[in-house]
mmCIF file of C-alpha atoms in Angstrom:
data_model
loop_
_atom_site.group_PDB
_atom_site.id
_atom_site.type_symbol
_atom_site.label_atom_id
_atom_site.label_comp_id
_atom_site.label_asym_id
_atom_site.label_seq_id
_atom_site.Cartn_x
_atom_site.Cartn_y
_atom_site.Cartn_z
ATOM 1 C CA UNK A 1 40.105 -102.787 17.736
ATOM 2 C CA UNK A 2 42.108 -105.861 18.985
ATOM 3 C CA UNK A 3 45.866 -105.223 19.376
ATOM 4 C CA UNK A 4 49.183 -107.319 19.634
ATOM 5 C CA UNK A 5 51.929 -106.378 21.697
ATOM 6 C CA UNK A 6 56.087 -106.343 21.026
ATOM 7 C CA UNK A 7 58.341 -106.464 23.703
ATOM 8 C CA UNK A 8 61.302 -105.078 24.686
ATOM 9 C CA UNK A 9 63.748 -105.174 27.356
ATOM 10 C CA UNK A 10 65.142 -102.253 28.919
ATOM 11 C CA UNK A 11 64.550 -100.777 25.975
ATOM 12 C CA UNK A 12 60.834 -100.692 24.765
ATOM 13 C CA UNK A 13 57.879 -102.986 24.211
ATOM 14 C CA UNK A 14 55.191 -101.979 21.098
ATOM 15 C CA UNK A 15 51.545 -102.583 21.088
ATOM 16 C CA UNK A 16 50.585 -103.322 17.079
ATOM 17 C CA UNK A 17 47.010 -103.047 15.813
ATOM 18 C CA UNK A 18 46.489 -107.140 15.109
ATOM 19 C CA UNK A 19 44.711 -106.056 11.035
ATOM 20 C CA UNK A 20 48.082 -104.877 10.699
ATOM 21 C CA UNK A 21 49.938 -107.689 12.294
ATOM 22 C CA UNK A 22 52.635 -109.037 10.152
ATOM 23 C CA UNK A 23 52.959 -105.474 8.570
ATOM 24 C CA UNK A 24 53.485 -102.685 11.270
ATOM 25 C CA UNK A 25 56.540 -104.060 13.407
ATOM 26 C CA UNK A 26 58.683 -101.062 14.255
ATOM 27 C CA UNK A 27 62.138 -101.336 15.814
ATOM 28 C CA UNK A 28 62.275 -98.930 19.224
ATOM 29 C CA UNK A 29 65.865 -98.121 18.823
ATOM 30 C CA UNK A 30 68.667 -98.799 16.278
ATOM 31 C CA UNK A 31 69.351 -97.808 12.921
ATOM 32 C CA UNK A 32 69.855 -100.464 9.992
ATOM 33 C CA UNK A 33 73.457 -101.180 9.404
ATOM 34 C CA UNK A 34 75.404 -103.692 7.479
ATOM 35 C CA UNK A 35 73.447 -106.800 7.904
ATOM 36 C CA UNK A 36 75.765 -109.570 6.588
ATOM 37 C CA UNK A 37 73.209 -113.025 7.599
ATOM 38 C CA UNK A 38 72.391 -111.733 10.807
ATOM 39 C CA UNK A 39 69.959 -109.458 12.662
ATOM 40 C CA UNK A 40 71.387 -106.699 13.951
ATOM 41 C CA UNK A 41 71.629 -102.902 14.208
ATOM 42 C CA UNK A 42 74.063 -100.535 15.344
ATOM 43 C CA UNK A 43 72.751 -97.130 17.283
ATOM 44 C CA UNK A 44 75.142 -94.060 16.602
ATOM 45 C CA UNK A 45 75.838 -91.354 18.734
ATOM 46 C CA UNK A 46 75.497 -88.653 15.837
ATOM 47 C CA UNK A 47 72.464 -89.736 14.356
ATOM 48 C CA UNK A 48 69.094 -90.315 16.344
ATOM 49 C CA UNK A 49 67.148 -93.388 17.029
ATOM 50 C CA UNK A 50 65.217 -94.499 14.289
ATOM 51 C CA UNK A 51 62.241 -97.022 14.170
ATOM 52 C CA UNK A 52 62.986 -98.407 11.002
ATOM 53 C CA UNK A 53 60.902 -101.611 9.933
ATOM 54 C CA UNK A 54 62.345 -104.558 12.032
ATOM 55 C CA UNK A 55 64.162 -107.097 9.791
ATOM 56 C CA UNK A 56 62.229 -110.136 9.285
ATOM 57 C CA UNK A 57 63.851 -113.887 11.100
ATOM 58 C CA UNK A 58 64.866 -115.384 8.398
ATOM 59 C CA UNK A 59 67.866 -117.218 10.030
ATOM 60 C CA UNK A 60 66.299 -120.875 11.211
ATOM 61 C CA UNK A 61 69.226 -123.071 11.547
ATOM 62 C CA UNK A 62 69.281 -125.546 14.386
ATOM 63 C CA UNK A 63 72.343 -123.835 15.723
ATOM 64 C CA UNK A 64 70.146 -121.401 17.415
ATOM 65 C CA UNK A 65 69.770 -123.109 20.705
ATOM 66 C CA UNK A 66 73.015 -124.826 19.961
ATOM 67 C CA UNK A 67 73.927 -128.533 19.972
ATOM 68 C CA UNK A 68 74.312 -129.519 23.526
ATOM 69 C CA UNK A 69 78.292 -129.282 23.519
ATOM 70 C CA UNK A 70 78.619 -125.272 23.583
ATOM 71 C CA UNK A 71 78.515 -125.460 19.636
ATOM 72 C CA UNK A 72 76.329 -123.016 18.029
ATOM 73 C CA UNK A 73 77.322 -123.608 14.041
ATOM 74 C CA UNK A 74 80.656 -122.833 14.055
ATOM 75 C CA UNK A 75 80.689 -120.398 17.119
ATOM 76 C CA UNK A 76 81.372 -121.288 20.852
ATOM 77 C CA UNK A 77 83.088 -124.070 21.512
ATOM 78 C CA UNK A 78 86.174 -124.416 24.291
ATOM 79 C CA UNK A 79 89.808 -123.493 22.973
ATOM 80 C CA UNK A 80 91.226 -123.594 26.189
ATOM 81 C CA UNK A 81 94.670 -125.429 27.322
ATOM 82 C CA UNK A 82 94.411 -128.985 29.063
ATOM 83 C CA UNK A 83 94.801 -127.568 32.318
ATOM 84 C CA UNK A 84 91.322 -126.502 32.182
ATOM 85 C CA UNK A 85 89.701 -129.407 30.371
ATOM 86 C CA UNK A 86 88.746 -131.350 33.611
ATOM 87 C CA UNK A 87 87.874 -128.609 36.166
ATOM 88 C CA UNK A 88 85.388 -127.427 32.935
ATOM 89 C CA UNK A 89 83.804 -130.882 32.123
ATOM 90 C CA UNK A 90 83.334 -130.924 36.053
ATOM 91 C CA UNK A 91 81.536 -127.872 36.094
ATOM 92 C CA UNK A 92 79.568 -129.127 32.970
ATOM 93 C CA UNK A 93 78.338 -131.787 34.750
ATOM 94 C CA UNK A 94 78.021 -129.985 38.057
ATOM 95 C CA UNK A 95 75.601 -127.841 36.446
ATOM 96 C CA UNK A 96 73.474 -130.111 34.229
ATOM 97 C CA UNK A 97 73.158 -131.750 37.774
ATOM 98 C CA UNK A 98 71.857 -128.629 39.374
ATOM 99 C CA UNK A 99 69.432 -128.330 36.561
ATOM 100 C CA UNK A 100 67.246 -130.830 37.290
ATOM 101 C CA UNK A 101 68.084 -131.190 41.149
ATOM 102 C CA UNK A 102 64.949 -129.654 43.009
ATOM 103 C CA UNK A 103 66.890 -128.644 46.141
ATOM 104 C CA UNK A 104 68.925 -126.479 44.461
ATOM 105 C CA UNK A 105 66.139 -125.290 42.601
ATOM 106 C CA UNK A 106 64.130 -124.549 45.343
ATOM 107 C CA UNK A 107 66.837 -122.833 47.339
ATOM 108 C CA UNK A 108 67.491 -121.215 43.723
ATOM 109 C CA UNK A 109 63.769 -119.662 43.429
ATOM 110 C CA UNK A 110 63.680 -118.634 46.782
ATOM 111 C CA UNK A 111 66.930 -116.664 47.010
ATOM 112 C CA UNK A 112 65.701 -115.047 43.815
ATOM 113 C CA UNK A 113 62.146 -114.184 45.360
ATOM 114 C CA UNK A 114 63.271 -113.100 48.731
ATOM 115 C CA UNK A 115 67.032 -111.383 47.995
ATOM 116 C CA UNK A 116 67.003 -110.527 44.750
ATOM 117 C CA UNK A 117 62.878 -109.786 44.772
ATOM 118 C CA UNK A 118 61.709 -111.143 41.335
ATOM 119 C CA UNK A 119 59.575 -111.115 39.708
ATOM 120 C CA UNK A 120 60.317 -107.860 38.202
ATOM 121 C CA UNK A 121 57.677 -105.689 36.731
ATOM 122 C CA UNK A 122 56.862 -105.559 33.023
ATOM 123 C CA UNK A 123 56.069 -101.782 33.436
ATOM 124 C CA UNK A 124 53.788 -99.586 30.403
ATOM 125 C CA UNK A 125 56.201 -96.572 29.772
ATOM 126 C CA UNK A 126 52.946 -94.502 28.620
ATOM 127 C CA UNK A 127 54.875 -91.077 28.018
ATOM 128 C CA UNK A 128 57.132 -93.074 25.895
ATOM 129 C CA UNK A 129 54.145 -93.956 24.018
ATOM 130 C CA UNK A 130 53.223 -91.465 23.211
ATOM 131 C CA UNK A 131 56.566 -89.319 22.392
ATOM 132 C CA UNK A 132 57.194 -92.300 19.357
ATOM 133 C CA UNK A 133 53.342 -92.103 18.350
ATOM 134 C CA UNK A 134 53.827 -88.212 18.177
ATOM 135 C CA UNK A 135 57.304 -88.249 15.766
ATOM 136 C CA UNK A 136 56.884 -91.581 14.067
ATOM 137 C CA UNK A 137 52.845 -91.395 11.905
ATOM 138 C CA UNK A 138 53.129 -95.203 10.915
ATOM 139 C CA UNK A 139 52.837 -96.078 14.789
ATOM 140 C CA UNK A 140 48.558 -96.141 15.059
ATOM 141 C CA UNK A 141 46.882 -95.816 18.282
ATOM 142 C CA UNK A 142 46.731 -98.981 19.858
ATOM 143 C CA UNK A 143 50.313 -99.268 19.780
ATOM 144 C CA UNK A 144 52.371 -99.422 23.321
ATOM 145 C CA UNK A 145 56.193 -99.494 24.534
ATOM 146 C CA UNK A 146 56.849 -101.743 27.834
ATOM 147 C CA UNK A 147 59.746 -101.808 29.774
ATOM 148 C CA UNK A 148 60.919 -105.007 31.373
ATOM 149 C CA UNK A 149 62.303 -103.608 34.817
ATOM 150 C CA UNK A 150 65.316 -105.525 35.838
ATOM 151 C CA UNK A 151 66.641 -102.191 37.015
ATOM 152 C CA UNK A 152 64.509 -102.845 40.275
ATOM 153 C CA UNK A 153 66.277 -106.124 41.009
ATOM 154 C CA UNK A 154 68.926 -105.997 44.317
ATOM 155 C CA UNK A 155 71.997 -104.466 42.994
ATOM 156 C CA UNK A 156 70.484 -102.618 40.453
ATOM 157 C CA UNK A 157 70.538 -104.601 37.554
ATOM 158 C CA UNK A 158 69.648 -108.371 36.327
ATOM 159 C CA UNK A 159 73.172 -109.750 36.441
ATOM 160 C CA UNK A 160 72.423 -110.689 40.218
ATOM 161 C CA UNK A 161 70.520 -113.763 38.641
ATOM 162 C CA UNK A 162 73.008 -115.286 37.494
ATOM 163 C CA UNK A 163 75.750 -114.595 39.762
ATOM 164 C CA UNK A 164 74.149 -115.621 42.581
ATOM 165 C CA UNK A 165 73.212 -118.951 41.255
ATOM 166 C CA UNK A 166 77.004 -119.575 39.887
ATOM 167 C CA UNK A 167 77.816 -118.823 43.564
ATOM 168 C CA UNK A 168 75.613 -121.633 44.635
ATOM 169 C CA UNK A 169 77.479 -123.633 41.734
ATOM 170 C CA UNK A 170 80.498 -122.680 43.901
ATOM 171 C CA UNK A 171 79.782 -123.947 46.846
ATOM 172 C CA UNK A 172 78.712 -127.400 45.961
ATOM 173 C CA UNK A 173 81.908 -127.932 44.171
ATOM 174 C CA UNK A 174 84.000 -126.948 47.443
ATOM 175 C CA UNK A 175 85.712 -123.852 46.258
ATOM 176 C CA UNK A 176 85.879 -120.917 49.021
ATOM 177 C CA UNK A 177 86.530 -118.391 46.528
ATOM 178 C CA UNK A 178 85.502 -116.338 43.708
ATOM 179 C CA UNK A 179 87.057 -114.443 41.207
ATOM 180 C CA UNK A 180 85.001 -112.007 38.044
ATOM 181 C CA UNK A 181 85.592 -109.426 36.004
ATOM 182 C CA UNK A 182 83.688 -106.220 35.391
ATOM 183 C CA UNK A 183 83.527 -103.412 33.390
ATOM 184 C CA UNK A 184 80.817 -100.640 34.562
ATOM 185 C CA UNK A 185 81.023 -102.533 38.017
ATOM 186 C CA UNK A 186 77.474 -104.312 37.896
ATOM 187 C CA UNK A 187 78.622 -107.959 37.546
ATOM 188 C CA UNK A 188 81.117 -107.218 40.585
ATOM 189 C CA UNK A 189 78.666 -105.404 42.568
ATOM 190 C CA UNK A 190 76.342 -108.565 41.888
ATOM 191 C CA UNK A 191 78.684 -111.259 42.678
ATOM 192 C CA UNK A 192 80.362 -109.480 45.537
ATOM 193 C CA UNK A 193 76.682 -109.735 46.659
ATOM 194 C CA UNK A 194 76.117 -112.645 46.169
ATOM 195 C CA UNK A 195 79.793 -114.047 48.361
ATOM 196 C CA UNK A 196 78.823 -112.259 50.801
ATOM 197 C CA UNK A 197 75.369 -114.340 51.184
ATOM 198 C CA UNK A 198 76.944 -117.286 50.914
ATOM 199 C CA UNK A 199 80.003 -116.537 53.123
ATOM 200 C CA UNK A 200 82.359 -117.014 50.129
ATOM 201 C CA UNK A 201 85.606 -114.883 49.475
ATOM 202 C CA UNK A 202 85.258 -112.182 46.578
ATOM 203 C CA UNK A 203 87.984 -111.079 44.207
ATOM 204 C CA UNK A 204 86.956 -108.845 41.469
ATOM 205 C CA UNK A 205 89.255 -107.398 38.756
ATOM 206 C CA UNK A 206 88.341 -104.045 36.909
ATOM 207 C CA UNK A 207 90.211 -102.094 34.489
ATOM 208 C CA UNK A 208 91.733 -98.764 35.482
ATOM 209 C CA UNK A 209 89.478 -96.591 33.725
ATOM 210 C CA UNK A 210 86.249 -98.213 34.994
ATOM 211 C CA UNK A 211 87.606 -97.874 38.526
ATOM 212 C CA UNK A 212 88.030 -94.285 38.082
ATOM 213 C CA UNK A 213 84.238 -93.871 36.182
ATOM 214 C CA UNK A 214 82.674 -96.713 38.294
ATOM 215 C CA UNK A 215 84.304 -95.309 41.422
ATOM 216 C CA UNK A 216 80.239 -96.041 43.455
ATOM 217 C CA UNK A 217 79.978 -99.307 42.049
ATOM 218 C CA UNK A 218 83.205 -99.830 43.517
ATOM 219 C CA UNK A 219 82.752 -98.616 46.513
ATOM 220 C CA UNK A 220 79.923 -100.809 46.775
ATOM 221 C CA UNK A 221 82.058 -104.169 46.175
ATOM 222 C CA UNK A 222 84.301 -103.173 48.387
ATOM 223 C CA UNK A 223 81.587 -102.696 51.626
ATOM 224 C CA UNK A 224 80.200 -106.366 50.527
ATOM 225 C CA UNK A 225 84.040 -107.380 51.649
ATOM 226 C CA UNK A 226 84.984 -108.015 48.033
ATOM 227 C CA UNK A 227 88.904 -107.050 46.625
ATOM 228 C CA UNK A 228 89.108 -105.290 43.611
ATOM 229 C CA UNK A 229 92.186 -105.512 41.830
ATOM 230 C CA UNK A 230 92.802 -102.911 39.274
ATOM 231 C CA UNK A 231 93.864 -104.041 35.736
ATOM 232 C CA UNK A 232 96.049 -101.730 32.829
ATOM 233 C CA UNK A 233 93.294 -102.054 30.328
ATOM 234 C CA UNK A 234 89.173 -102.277 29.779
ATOM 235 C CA UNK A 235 87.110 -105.072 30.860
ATOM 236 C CA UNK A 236 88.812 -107.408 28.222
ATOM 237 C CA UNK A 237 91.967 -107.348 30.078
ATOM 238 C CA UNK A 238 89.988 -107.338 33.226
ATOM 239 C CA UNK A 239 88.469 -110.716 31.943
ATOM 240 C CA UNK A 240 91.739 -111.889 31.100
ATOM 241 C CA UNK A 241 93.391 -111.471 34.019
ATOM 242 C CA UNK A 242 90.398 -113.079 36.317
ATOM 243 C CA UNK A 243 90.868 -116.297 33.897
ATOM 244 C CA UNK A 244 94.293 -116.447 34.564
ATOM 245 C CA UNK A 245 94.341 -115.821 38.195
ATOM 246 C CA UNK A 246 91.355 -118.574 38.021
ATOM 247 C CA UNK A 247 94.095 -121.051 36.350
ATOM 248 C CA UNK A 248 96.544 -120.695 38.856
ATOM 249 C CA UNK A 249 94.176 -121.642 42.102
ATOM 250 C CA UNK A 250 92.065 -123.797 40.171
ATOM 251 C CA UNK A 251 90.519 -126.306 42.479
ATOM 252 C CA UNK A 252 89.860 -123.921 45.139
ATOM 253 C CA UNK A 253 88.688 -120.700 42.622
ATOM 254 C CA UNK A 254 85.424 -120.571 40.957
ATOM 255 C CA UNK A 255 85.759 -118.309 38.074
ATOM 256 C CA UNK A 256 82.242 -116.216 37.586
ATOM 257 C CA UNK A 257 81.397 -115.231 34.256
ATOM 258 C CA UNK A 258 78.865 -112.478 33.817
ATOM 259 C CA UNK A 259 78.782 -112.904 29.805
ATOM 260 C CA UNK A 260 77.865 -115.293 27.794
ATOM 261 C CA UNK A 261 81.076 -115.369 26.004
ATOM 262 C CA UNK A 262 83.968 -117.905 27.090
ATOM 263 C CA UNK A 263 84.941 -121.201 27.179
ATOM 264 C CA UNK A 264 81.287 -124.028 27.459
ATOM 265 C CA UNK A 265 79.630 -124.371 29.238
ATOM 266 C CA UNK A 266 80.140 -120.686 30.754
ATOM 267 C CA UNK A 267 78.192 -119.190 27.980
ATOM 268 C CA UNK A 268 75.328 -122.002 28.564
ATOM 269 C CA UNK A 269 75.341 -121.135 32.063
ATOM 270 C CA UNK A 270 74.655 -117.608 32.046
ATOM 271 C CA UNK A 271 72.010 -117.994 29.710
ATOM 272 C CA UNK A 272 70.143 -120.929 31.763
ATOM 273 C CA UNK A 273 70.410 -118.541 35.099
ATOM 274 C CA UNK A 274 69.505 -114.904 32.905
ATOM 275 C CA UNK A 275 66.518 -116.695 31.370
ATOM 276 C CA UNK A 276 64.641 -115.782 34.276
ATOM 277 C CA UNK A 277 64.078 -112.532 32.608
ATOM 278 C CA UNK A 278 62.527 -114.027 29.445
ATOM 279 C CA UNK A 279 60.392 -116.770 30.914
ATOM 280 C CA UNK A 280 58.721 -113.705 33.525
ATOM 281 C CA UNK A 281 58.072 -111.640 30.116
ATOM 282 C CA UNK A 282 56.066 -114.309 28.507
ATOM 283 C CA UNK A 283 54.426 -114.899 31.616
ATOM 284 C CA UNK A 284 53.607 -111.128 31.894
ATOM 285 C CA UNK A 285 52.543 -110.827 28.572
ATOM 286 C CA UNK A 286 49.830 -113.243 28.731
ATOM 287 C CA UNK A 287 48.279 -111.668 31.823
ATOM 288 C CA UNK A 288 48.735 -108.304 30.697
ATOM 289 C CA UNK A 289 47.025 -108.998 27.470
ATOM 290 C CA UNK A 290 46.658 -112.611 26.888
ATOM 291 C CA UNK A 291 49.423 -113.211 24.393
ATOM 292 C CA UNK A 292 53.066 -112.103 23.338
ATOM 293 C CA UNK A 293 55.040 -109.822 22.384
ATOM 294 C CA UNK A 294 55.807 -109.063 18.769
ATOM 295 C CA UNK A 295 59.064 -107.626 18.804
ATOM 296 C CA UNK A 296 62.087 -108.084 21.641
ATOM 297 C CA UNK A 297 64.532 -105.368 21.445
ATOM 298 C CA UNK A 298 67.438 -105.328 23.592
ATOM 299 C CA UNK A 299 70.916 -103.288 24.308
ATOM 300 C CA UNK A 300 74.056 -106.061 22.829
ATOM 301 C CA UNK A 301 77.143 -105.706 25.148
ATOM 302 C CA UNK A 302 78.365 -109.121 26.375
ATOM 303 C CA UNK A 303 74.978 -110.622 26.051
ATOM 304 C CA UNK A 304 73.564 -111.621 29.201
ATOM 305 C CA UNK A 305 71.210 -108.735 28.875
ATOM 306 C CA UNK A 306 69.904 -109.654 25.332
ATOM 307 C CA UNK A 307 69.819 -113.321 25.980
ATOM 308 C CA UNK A 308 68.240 -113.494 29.330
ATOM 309 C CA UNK A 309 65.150 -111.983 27.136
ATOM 310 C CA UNK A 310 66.112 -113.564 24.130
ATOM 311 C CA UNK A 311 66.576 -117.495 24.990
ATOM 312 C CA UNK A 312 62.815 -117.871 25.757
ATOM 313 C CA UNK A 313 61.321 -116.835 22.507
ATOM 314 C CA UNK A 314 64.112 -118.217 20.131
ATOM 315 C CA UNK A 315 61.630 -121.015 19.236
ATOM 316 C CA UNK A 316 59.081 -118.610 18.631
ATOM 317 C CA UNK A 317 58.890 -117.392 14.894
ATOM 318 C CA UNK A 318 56.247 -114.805 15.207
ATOM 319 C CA UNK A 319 58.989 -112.999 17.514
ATOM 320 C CA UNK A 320 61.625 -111.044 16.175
ATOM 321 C CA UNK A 321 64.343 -110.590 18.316
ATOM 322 C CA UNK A 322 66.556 -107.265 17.666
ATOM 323 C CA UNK A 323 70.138 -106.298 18.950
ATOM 324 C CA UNK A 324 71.365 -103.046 18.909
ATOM 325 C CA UNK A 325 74.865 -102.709 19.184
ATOM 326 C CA UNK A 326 76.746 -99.120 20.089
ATOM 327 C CA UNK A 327 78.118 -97.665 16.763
ATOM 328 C CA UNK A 328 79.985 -94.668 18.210
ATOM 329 C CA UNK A 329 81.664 -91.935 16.577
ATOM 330 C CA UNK A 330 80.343 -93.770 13.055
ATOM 331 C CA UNK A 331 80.966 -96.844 11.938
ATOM 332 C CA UNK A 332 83.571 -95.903 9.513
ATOM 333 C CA UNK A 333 85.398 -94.229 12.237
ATOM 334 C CA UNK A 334 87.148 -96.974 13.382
ATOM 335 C CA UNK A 335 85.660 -95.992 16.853
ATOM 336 C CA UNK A 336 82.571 -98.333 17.609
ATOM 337 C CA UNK A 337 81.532 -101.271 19.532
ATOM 338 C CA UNK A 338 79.272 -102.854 16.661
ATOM 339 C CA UNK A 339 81.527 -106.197 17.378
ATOM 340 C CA UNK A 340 78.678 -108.498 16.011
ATOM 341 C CA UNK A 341 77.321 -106.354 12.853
ATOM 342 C CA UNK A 342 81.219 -105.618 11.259
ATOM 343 C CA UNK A 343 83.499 -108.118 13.312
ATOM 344 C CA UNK A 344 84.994 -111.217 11.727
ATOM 345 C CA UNK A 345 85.495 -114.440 13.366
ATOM 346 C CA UNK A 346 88.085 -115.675 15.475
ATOM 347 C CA UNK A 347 88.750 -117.119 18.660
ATOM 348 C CA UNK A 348 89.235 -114.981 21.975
ATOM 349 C CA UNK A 349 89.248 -115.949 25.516
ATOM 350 C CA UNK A 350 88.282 -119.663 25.136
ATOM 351 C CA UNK A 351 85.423 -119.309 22.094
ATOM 352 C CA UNK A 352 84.850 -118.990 18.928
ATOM 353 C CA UNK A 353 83.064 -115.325 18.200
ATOM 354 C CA UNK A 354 82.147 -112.192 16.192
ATOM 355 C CA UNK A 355 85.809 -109.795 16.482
ATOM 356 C CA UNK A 356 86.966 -106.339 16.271
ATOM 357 C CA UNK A 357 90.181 -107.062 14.585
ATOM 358 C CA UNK A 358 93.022 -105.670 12.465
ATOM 359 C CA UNK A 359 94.493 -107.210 9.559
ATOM 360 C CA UNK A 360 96.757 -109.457 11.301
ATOM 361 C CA UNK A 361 94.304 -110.518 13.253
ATOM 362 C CA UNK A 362 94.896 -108.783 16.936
ATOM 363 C CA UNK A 363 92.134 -108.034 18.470
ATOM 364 C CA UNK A 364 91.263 -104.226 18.357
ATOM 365 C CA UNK A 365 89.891 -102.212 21.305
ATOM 366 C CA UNK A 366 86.374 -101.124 21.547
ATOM 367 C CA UNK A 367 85.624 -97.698 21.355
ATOM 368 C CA UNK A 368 82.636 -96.336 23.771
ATOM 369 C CA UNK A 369 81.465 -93.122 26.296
ATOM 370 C CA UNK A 370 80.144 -96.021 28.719
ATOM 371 C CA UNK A 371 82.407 -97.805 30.795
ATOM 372 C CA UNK A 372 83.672 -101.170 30.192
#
């Protein structure tokens, strides 16, 4: 029997029997939660995964790949003061430039060959298999998980992509140093990483709690001859402060963003430089089994996980793409971090977004056991 395959990034990747096709999706992890008009699910830590049917794309709207100015619908944008308005259209341009320039490029896909050592694998997690074919009866025999490895990448995780091309960013625009924020220390390991290759200075802030839990990955920035500065707070406050220390040394800072939240085009550029991950997945896919994958599921923290696999299939409509978000201690608790599935909009550290808020609007801590 001829099979299709769904995809999944560091979570799982599902083989489907193709008579079955548009019937037998299954999500790997996540259980349904409130949907309002988007797709997403929330994964509690008192209730198991389930592989409930995968909701079907029914949101088309052109503001999916957004409208060239950081606007996707009403979300994105840049509320920031007038102080940065110029350094940001500079780096808008800067990058657009860098785009299309095929030195950078080249420099650009052979840092990411030789340091970082893509491509990673798009690895057939065959136990896995066969532990979801064993508890869940709907899943038939031809179906298969796949893991898309960016685990194996230098620094242990995918966020080196994009640092280490915003570091090249850096340089061409003259600044000599670099400032992020992290939460469970992988964007600062990444872009202390990436300074160091590129002979830049490092400054990474980290909130106090994350130092404590993250006390390796901090460790590690610190032997790449990055300073970490430790913030009251979690990585919100972390981010905060890096923005603000980036607005007082403007023209010779580079502020790296790990997320694709912020001010444009720092979204836009974290997705462009994390698509990497996407674009080798389709690539893998069709030599693997000569087409793609049905289903891309995919942890949601700050995104650049989920959209680095995401961004390449948006255009695809036989793809679903799935979120799962953290839902805690329940998400009636009050103690969750399902931000896009039961936050309201507002505006928060230079864009317009998905919330945790109270009732006069302040922004409300998330609650998880990870770090950040």
């Amino acid at each position: 029997m001829s099979s299709s395959k769904i995809q999944v990034r560091g979570q799982p990747l599902l083989r489907v029997p193709a008579r079955n096709h548009r019937m037998t999706h299954l999500i790997v992890c996540g259980v349904s939660t409130k949907r309002h008009h988007r797709e997403i699910n929330a994964l509690s830590s008192n209730s198991g995964p389930s592989l409930d049917s995968v909701p079907t794309r029914t949101d088309k709207r052109q503001f999916l790949r957004g409208d060239g100015n950081g606007k996707f619908g009403r979300f994105g944008g840049k509320f920031v003061p007038e102080t940065l308005m110029s350094r940001l259209i500079e780096l808008e341009d800067e990058f657009n430039f860098v785009r299309c320039d095929h030195e950078f490029q080249e420099e650009l896909t052979t840092a990411l060959r030789d340091y970082v050592g893509r491509e990673t694998p798009l690895y057939f997690a065959e136990r896995l298999t066969e532990h979801y074919k064993n508890i869940v009866p709907t899943i038939e025999g031809g179906t298969e998980i796949y893991l898309k490895r960016e685990d194996l990448s230098h620094c242990g995780s995918h966020k080196i992509n994009n640092a280490l091309a915003q570091a090249m960013i850096s340089r061409r625009l003259g600044c000599s140093r670099v400032v992020a924020a992290t939460g469970a220390g992988q964007h600062g390991v990444a872009t202390a990483a990436a300074c160091a290759k590129l002979s830049l200075e490092c400054t990474v802030f980290m909130g106090a709690a994350d130092i404590e839990k993250q006390s390796f990955n901090v460790l590690s920035m610190k032997l790449l001859g990055a300073q970490v500065i430790s913030v009251e707070g979690t990585f919100k406050d972390a981010s905060s402060e890096a923005i603000r220390n980036w607005v007082e040394n403007l023209y010779t800072t580079y502020y790296l963003s790990g997320t694709v939240v912020g001010p444009h085009p720092c979204p836009i550029i974290v997705r462009e430089f994390q698509s990497v991950i996407g674009k080798e997945t389709r690539r893998q896919a069709k030599q693997l089994w000569g087409g793609k994958p049905d289903v891309l599921v995919a942890c949601v923290g700050s995104g650049s996980n989920a959209l680095g696999l995401f961004h390449e299939f948006v255009g695809d409509e036989d793809v679903r793409l799935v979120g799962v978000e953290a839902a805690g201690l329940g998400l009636d608790s009050g103690k969750h971090s399902a931000t896009l599935a039961f936050g309201d909009v507002g505006v928060y550290h230079g864009s317009m977004s998905y919330l945790l808020q109270d009732d006069q609007g302040q922004i409300l801590k998330p609650h998880s056991v990870g770090v950040g």
